[in-house]
Short mmCIF file of C-alpha atoms and ligand atoms in Angstrom, two decimals:
data_model
loop_
_atom_site.label_atom_id
_atom_site.label_comp_id
_atom_site.label_asym_id
_atom_site.label_seq_id
_atom_site.Cartn_x
_atom_site.Cartn_y
_atom_site.Cartn_z
CA MET A 1 -65.03 250.78 73.15
CA SER A 2 -64.10 247.45 74.74
CA PRO A 3 -62.99 244.91 72.10
CA LEU A 4 -64.87 242.09 73.86
CA GLN A 5 -67.64 240.41 71.89
CA ARG A 6 -70.36 238.63 73.81
CA HIS A 7 -70.93 235.12 72.54
CA PRO A 8 -74.18 234.74 70.58
CA SER A 9 -75.02 231.59 72.60
CA ASN A 10 -75.08 233.45 75.92
CA PRO A 11 -75.81 232.34 78.50
CA VAL A 12 -73.49 229.38 77.83
CA LEU A 13 -74.60 227.65 81.03
CA ALA A 14 -77.90 228.18 82.83
CA PRO A 15 -80.03 226.39 85.45
CA ALA A 16 -82.08 224.69 82.69
CA ASP A 17 -78.91 222.90 81.47
CA ILE A 18 -78.31 221.18 84.81
CA PRO A 19 -79.57 217.59 85.34
CA TYR A 20 -80.12 218.12 89.09
CA GLU A 21 -81.74 220.80 91.19
CA ALA A 22 -80.25 224.18 90.23
CA THR A 23 -81.47 227.75 90.64
CA LEU A 24 -78.43 229.99 90.09
CA ILE A 25 -75.55 228.78 87.90
CA PHE A 26 -72.66 231.25 87.92
CA ASN A 27 -69.10 232.23 88.91
CA ALA A 28 -67.45 229.26 87.15
CA GLY A 29 -63.76 228.45 86.95
CA VAL A 30 -62.62 227.12 83.55
CA VAL A 31 -59.46 225.38 82.30
CA LYS A 32 -58.40 223.65 79.08
CA LEU A 33 -56.91 220.18 79.54
CA GLN A 34 -55.70 218.09 76.59
CA GLY A 35 -57.87 220.12 74.23
CA LYS A 36 -61.04 219.79 76.33
CA TYR A 37 -62.61 222.54 78.36
CA VAL A 38 -63.47 221.74 81.96
CA CYS A 39 -65.60 223.97 84.11
CA VAL A 40 -66.49 223.91 87.80
CA PHE A 41 -69.48 226.15 88.45
CA ARG A 42 -71.42 227.36 91.46
CA ASN A 43 -75.02 226.31 91.96
CA ASP A 44 -77.25 227.97 94.55
CA ILE A 45 -80.51 226.14 95.20
CA GLY A 46 -83.73 227.88 96.13
CA GLU A 47 -86.93 229.22 94.64
CA VAL A 48 -86.82 231.52 91.62
CA GLY A 49 -87.58 235.08 92.70
CA LYS A 50 -86.90 234.45 96.41
CA ALA A 51 -83.66 235.64 97.97
CA LYS A 52 -83.47 232.65 100.37
CA PHE A 53 -81.39 229.64 99.40
CA ARG A 54 -81.37 226.10 100.73
CA GLY A 55 -77.80 225.34 99.77
CA THR A 56 -74.87 225.73 97.43
CA ASN A 57 -72.88 223.10 95.61
CA LEU A 58 -70.28 222.96 92.84
CA GLY A 59 -70.98 221.21 89.55
CA LEU A 60 -68.70 219.91 86.82
CA ALA A 61 -69.10 220.30 83.06
CA THR A 62 -66.92 219.54 80.04
CA SER A 63 -66.94 220.85 76.50
CA ASP A 64 -65.19 220.37 73.16
CA ASP A 65 -65.60 223.98 72.05
CA GLY A 66 -65.89 225.97 75.30
CA VAL A 67 -69.45 226.94 74.39
CA SER A 68 -71.71 223.83 74.59
CA TRP A 69 -71.29 222.00 77.84
CA SER A 70 -72.07 218.51 78.97
CA VAL A 71 -72.86 218.55 82.68
CA ASP A 72 -72.09 215.65 85.02
CA ALA A 73 -75.11 213.85 86.49
CA GLU A 74 -74.30 214.87 90.09
CA PRO A 75 -72.61 217.88 91.71
CA CYS A 76 -68.88 217.35 92.32
CA ILE A 77 -68.69 219.09 95.72
CA GLY A 78 -71.62 219.52 98.10
CA VAL A 79 -71.35 221.06 101.54
CA ASP A 80 -70.95 217.73 103.36
CA PHE A 81 -68.12 216.64 101.07
CA ALA A 82 -66.56 220.11 101.53
CA ARG A 83 -66.69 219.60 105.32
CA GLU A 84 -64.84 216.29 104.91
CA LEU A 85 -62.23 217.97 102.71
CA LEU A 86 -61.68 220.70 105.32
CA ARG A 87 -61.79 218.48 108.40
CA ASP A 88 -58.01 218.54 108.97
CA PHE A 89 -58.15 222.32 109.30
CA TYR A 90 -60.48 222.00 112.31
CA PRO A 91 -59.00 219.01 114.21
CA ASP A 92 -60.71 219.73 117.52
CA ARG A 93 -63.95 221.25 116.29
CA ASP A 94 -67.22 220.20 114.79
CA VAL A 95 -66.76 220.82 111.10
CA HIS A 96 -70.55 220.71 110.58
CA TYR A 97 -70.87 223.71 112.85
CA GLU A 98 -67.86 225.58 111.46
CA ILE A 99 -68.32 225.21 107.68
CA LEU A 100 -71.42 226.84 106.21
CA ARG A 101 -70.81 227.29 102.50
CA PHE A 102 -68.19 226.39 99.88
CA TYR A 103 -68.36 228.39 96.62
CA ASP A 104 -66.83 230.50 93.79
CA PRO A 105 -64.32 228.02 92.26
CA ARG A 106 -61.35 229.35 90.24
CA LEU A 107 -59.19 226.90 88.30
CA THR A 108 -55.55 227.09 87.25
CA VAL A 109 -53.43 224.48 85.48
CA ILE A 110 -49.96 224.54 86.97
CA GLU A 111 -47.13 222.01 86.71
CA GLY A 112 -49.49 219.59 84.93
CA ARG A 113 -52.10 219.58 87.71
CA VAL A 114 -55.26 221.53 88.46
CA LEU A 115 -55.37 223.82 91.47
CA MET A 116 -58.76 225.11 92.55
CA CYS A 117 -59.14 228.25 94.64
CA PHE A 118 -62.47 228.65 96.43
CA ALA A 119 -64.27 230.59 99.14
CA VAL A 120 -65.63 229.19 102.41
CA ASP A 121 -68.11 230.87 104.73
CA THR A 122 -67.41 229.72 108.28
CA ARG A 123 -68.75 230.53 111.74
CA HIS A 124 -65.48 232.36 112.29
CA GLY A 125 -65.14 234.38 109.12
CA LEU A 126 -64.77 234.10 105.35
CA ARG A 127 -61.76 232.12 104.19
CA GLY A 128 -60.14 231.48 100.84
CA GLY A 129 -58.89 227.98 100.12
CA MET A 130 -56.71 226.09 97.66
CA ALA A 131 -57.00 222.44 96.63
CA TRP A 132 -55.16 220.18 94.19
CA THR A 133 -57.00 217.75 91.97
CA ASP A 134 -56.08 215.43 89.11
CA ASP A 135 -59.54 214.10 88.30
CA PHE A 136 -62.11 216.53 89.82
CA GLN A 137 -63.19 213.72 92.16
CA LYS A 138 -60.40 213.57 94.70
CA TRP A 139 -59.27 216.88 96.17
CA GLU A 140 -56.40 217.71 98.49
CA VAL A 141 -56.99 220.98 100.32
CA VAL A 142 -53.57 222.45 101.08
CA HIS A 143 -54.39 225.91 102.39
CA LEU A 144 -57.06 228.06 104.02
CA THR A 145 -56.45 231.78 104.57
CA ALA A 146 -56.91 233.63 107.80
CA PRO A 147 -60.31 235.38 107.81
CA ASP A 148 -61.54 237.50 106.14
CA ASN A 149 -60.15 236.90 102.67
CA ARG A 150 -61.42 235.42 99.40
CA ASN A 151 -61.30 235.78 95.59
CA LEU A 152 -58.00 233.91 95.48
CA VAL A 153 -56.61 233.29 91.98
CA LEU A 154 -53.38 231.42 91.28
CA PHE A 155 -50.89 232.34 88.53
CA PRO A 156 -50.28 229.38 86.17
CA GLU A 157 -46.50 229.21 86.73
CA ARG A 158 -43.94 229.80 89.45
CA ILE A 159 -42.22 233.19 89.30
CA GLY A 160 -38.85 233.64 90.99
CA GLY A 161 -39.28 230.09 92.31
CA ASP A 162 -42.56 230.85 94.10
CA TYR A 163 -46.22 230.22 93.53
CA LEU A 164 -48.11 233.53 93.31
CA ARG A 165 -51.72 234.40 93.89
CA LEU A 166 -53.95 237.46 93.84
CA GLU A 167 -56.37 237.80 96.73
CA ARG A 168 -58.83 240.17 98.36
CA PRO A 169 -58.61 240.55 102.11
CA PHE A 170 -61.42 242.48 103.83
CA ASN A 171 -59.73 245.38 105.57
CA SER A 172 -61.69 246.95 108.41
CA TYR A 173 -59.42 249.94 108.93
CA GLY A 174 -58.87 252.58 106.25
CA GLY A 175 -56.88 255.39 107.82
CA GLY A 176 -59.99 257.51 108.23
CA LEU A 177 -61.03 256.98 104.61
CA LEU A 178 -63.57 254.24 105.22
CA GLY A 179 -67.17 254.78 104.36
CA ALA A 180 -66.90 252.68 101.29
CA ASP A 181 -65.42 249.18 101.77
CA LEU A 182 -62.19 250.06 99.89
CA PHE A 183 -61.21 246.38 99.66
CA SER A 184 -58.38 245.94 97.14
CA VAL A 185 -56.30 243.45 95.13
CA TRP A 186 -53.23 242.02 96.88
CA LEU A 187 -50.53 239.53 95.85
CA SER A 188 -48.96 236.83 98.03
CA ARG A 189 -46.22 234.27 97.43
CA SER A 190 -45.58 230.73 98.61
CA SER A 191 -42.84 228.17 98.09
CA ASP A 192 -45.08 225.17 98.81
CA MET A 193 -48.73 226.28 98.22
CA ARG A 194 -49.36 225.81 101.96
CA ARG A 195 -47.80 228.84 103.66
CA TRP A 196 -48.53 232.18 102.04
CA GLY A 197 -47.02 235.58 102.76
CA ASP A 198 -44.71 238.33 101.42
CA THR A 199 -47.97 240.18 100.68
CA HIS A 200 -48.13 243.33 98.54
CA LEU A 201 -50.89 245.77 97.62
CA VAL A 202 -51.30 245.57 93.82
CA LEU A 203 -54.37 247.62 92.91
CA ALA A 204 -56.28 249.75 95.42
CA ALA A 205 -60.00 250.45 95.20
CA GLN A 206 -59.17 254.17 94.92
CA ASP A 207 -57.11 253.46 91.76
CA VAL A 208 -60.21 252.43 89.83
CA PRO A 209 -62.33 255.33 88.54
CA PHE A 210 -65.40 253.16 87.96
CA ALA A 211 -65.47 251.72 91.51
CA ASN A 212 -66.64 253.71 94.51
CA ASP A 213 -66.84 250.79 96.93
CA LYS A 214 -64.45 247.86 96.49
CA ILE A 215 -62.54 245.78 93.96
CA GLY A 216 -61.04 242.30 93.87
CA PRO A 217 -59.46 239.70 91.60
CA ALA A 218 -61.68 237.92 89.07
CA ALA A 219 -60.29 235.19 86.74
CA PRO A 220 -56.75 233.77 87.05
CA PRO A 221 -54.17 235.76 85.00
CA VAL A 222 -52.87 234.70 81.57
CA ARG A 223 -49.33 235.32 80.33
CA THR A 224 -48.94 237.52 77.23
CA LYS A 225 -45.79 238.84 75.58
CA GLN A 226 -46.31 242.12 77.48
CA GLY A 227 -46.91 240.62 80.92
CA TRP A 228 -49.79 239.14 82.90
CA LEU A 229 -53.20 240.09 81.61
CA THR A 230 -55.89 239.82 84.24
CA THR A 231 -59.43 240.88 84.97
CA PHE A 232 -60.71 242.28 88.24
CA HIS A 233 -64.17 243.00 89.59
CA ALA A 234 -65.09 246.55 90.52
CA VAL A 235 -68.12 247.52 92.58
CA HIS A 236 -70.05 250.77 92.33
CA VAL A 237 -72.70 251.51 94.96
CA ASP A 238 -75.66 253.80 94.37
CA ASP A 239 -77.58 254.22 97.62
CA THR A 240 -80.59 255.68 95.82
CA LEU A 241 -81.29 252.27 94.25
CA GLY A 242 -83.84 250.04 95.96
CA LYS A 243 -85.50 246.83 94.80
CA ARG A 244 -83.60 245.28 91.90
CA GLY A 245 -83.47 241.52 91.40
CA TRP A 246 -84.78 239.16 94.05
CA GLU A 247 -83.64 241.02 97.16
CA ASP A 248 -85.59 243.84 98.81
CA ARG A 249 -82.66 246.14 98.21
CA TRP A 250 -79.56 245.80 96.01
CA THR A 251 -77.54 248.96 95.52
CA LYS A 252 -74.42 247.54 93.80
CA THR A 253 -73.24 247.20 90.20
CA TYR A 254 -70.35 244.85 89.41
CA TYR A 255 -68.15 245.71 86.42
CA ALA A 256 -65.23 243.79 84.97
CA GLY A 257 -61.95 245.70 84.71
CA LEU A 258 -58.68 244.74 82.99
CA MET A 259 -55.05 245.27 83.94
CA LEU A 260 -51.57 244.19 82.88
CA LEU A 261 -49.06 243.12 85.52
CA ASP A 262 -45.29 242.94 85.11
CA GLY A 263 -44.22 239.55 83.73
CA ASP A 264 -41.38 239.08 86.24
CA ASP A 265 -42.87 240.97 89.19
CA PRO A 266 -46.68 240.80 89.01
CA SER A 267 -47.04 243.00 92.10
CA ARG A 268 -46.35 245.90 89.65
CA VAL A 269 -49.24 247.21 87.54
CA ILE A 270 -48.06 248.19 84.05
CA ALA A 271 -51.46 249.35 82.79
CA MET A 272 -55.04 249.47 84.04
CA GLY A 273 -58.04 250.28 81.86
CA LYS A 274 -59.67 253.44 83.25
CA GLU A 275 -62.94 252.33 81.65
CA PRO A 276 -64.68 249.06 82.51
CA LEU A 277 -63.90 246.13 80.21
CA LEU A 278 -67.46 244.86 80.54
CA VAL A 279 -70.54 246.76 81.73
CA PRO A 280 -73.82 244.93 82.49
CA GLU A 281 -75.94 245.54 79.40
CA THR A 282 -77.74 242.46 78.16
CA PRO A 283 -80.97 241.14 79.76
CA GLU A 284 -79.16 238.22 81.47
CA GLU A 285 -76.55 240.61 82.93
CA ARG A 286 -79.07 243.25 83.98
CA ASP A 287 -81.78 241.05 85.43
CA GLY A 288 -81.55 238.07 87.78
CA PHE A 289 -80.99 237.30 91.45
CA ARG A 290 -78.69 240.34 91.72
CA ASN A 291 -79.13 242.75 88.86
CA ASP A 292 -76.19 244.31 87.05
CA VAL A 293 -73.47 241.89 88.10
CA ILE A 294 -70.60 240.79 85.86
CA PHE A 295 -68.03 238.60 87.62
CA PRO A 296 -65.33 236.89 85.49
CA GLY A 297 -64.03 233.60 86.90
CA GLY A 298 -62.31 232.01 83.89
CA MET A 299 -59.92 233.46 81.29
CA LEU A 300 -58.20 231.37 78.63
CA LEU A 301 -55.69 232.38 75.96
CA GLU A 302 -56.05 230.14 72.91
CA ASP A 303 -53.14 229.33 70.57
CA ASP A 304 -54.62 231.58 67.85
CA GLY A 305 -54.66 234.57 70.23
CA GLU A 306 -58.34 234.44 71.10
CA VAL A 307 -59.06 235.21 74.75
CA LYS A 308 -62.16 233.64 76.26
CA ILE A 309 -63.56 235.31 79.36
CA TYR A 310 -66.23 233.38 81.28
CA TYR A 311 -68.31 235.40 83.71
CA GLY A 312 -71.23 235.05 86.04
CA ALA A 313 -74.10 237.32 84.96
CA ALA A 314 -76.53 238.74 87.52
CA ASP A 315 -75.38 235.90 89.84
CA THR A 316 -77.82 233.72 87.85
CA VAL A 317 -76.21 232.35 84.66
CA GLU A 318 -72.76 231.89 83.11
CA CYS A 319 -71.77 233.88 80.00
CA LEU A 320 -68.79 234.08 77.62
CA ALA A 321 -67.14 237.00 75.85
CA THR A 322 -64.12 236.87 73.52
CA ALA A 323 -61.49 239.17 71.99
CA HIS A 324 -58.09 238.83 70.35
CA VAL A 325 -55.31 239.26 72.91
CA ASP A 326 -53.68 242.00 70.79
CA ASP A 327 -56.93 243.97 70.75
CA LEU A 328 -57.25 243.66 74.53
CA LEU A 329 -53.67 244.91 75.00
CA ALA A 330 -54.20 247.78 72.54
CA TRP A 331 -57.43 248.77 74.32
CA LEU A 332 -55.69 248.62 77.67
CA HIS A 333 -52.92 250.98 76.58
CA ALA A 334 -55.40 253.35 74.92
CA SER A 335 -57.60 253.56 78.01
CA LYS A 336 -54.97 253.65 80.76
C1 BMA B 401 -69.74 238.72 96.21
C2 BMA B 401 -69.70 237.19 96.16
C3 BMA B 401 -69.83 236.75 94.72
C4 BMA B 401 -71.01 237.40 94.04
C5 BMA B 401 -70.97 238.91 94.25
C6 BMA B 401 -72.16 239.64 93.68
O1 BMA B 401 -69.72 239.21 97.52
O2 BMA B 401 -70.75 236.65 96.92
O3 BMA B 401 -69.99 235.36 94.71
O4 BMA B 401 -70.99 237.14 92.67
O5 BMA B 401 -70.90 239.19 95.62
O6 BMA B 401 -73.32 239.29 94.35
#
């Protein structure tokens, strides 16, 4: 049994809490800064029950306890602002044409600053990006991946002198094994946050017994005395499923998994839970825009050993689950 306890106030952030137009509030990144929790969340705008959306923006919220949030009056990044931020990456092109959507923020505090990883849908593929901020108002985008890649998460410290990130490229070739997507978790290194490489396969889709389609990183890793503890998302497809949620057809279930990576060389997996850490069970996880989706985007280790895991539920609301770090590690070793 997973040691995670869902918070009784779930969902901790929902469209009704947002002071501007909001239809789906999910896939948030969360950090703790000077004792305050700060969260950047994704907001998709449309009509409840309809699988067509008019736009996506990112909103900002702060909290004293990590549970009740006070949401800023306006979104912090809309698509036009995102196009401005990315303009230098398309010097000779029309950024309005190229950039379609900016979403799925992941936050890491590193060297006293906040680094946000994000995803961008472009006319020429899906790209992951990285941006520095000190105030959540001004952003300096320092990197965009080659397409197709996303689900970037940055480790909160340099290791061996380098910045490290987990990422999920979309491979199109699978040595004859394709049929399922088989997308996997990879690790890359950088000395300056701008140029990334030295890429290693960390966890393959085939390594995860509860995924038959694809996996990818989820929330940024946290350091424990045994190594880097980190979640991943794992997708199981059942082609017999039809109408679930707002789309005509949705055949996927998203689980959260947990693994421990070597403290000095996080490209090495020390342990992976063979069972999911979190299975969609509650009404808000089972029923929404996309039913049965759990997607962690924020993981914090408190001084008293409590781990907070923030996750998007059914791509519709944001939830929280907690456990003591020792119980997570014990569960991981028992289920590996
Ligand atoms: C992925 C991304 C995520 C989303 C998930 C489940 O492809 O779009 O933002 O949570 O699908 O729909």
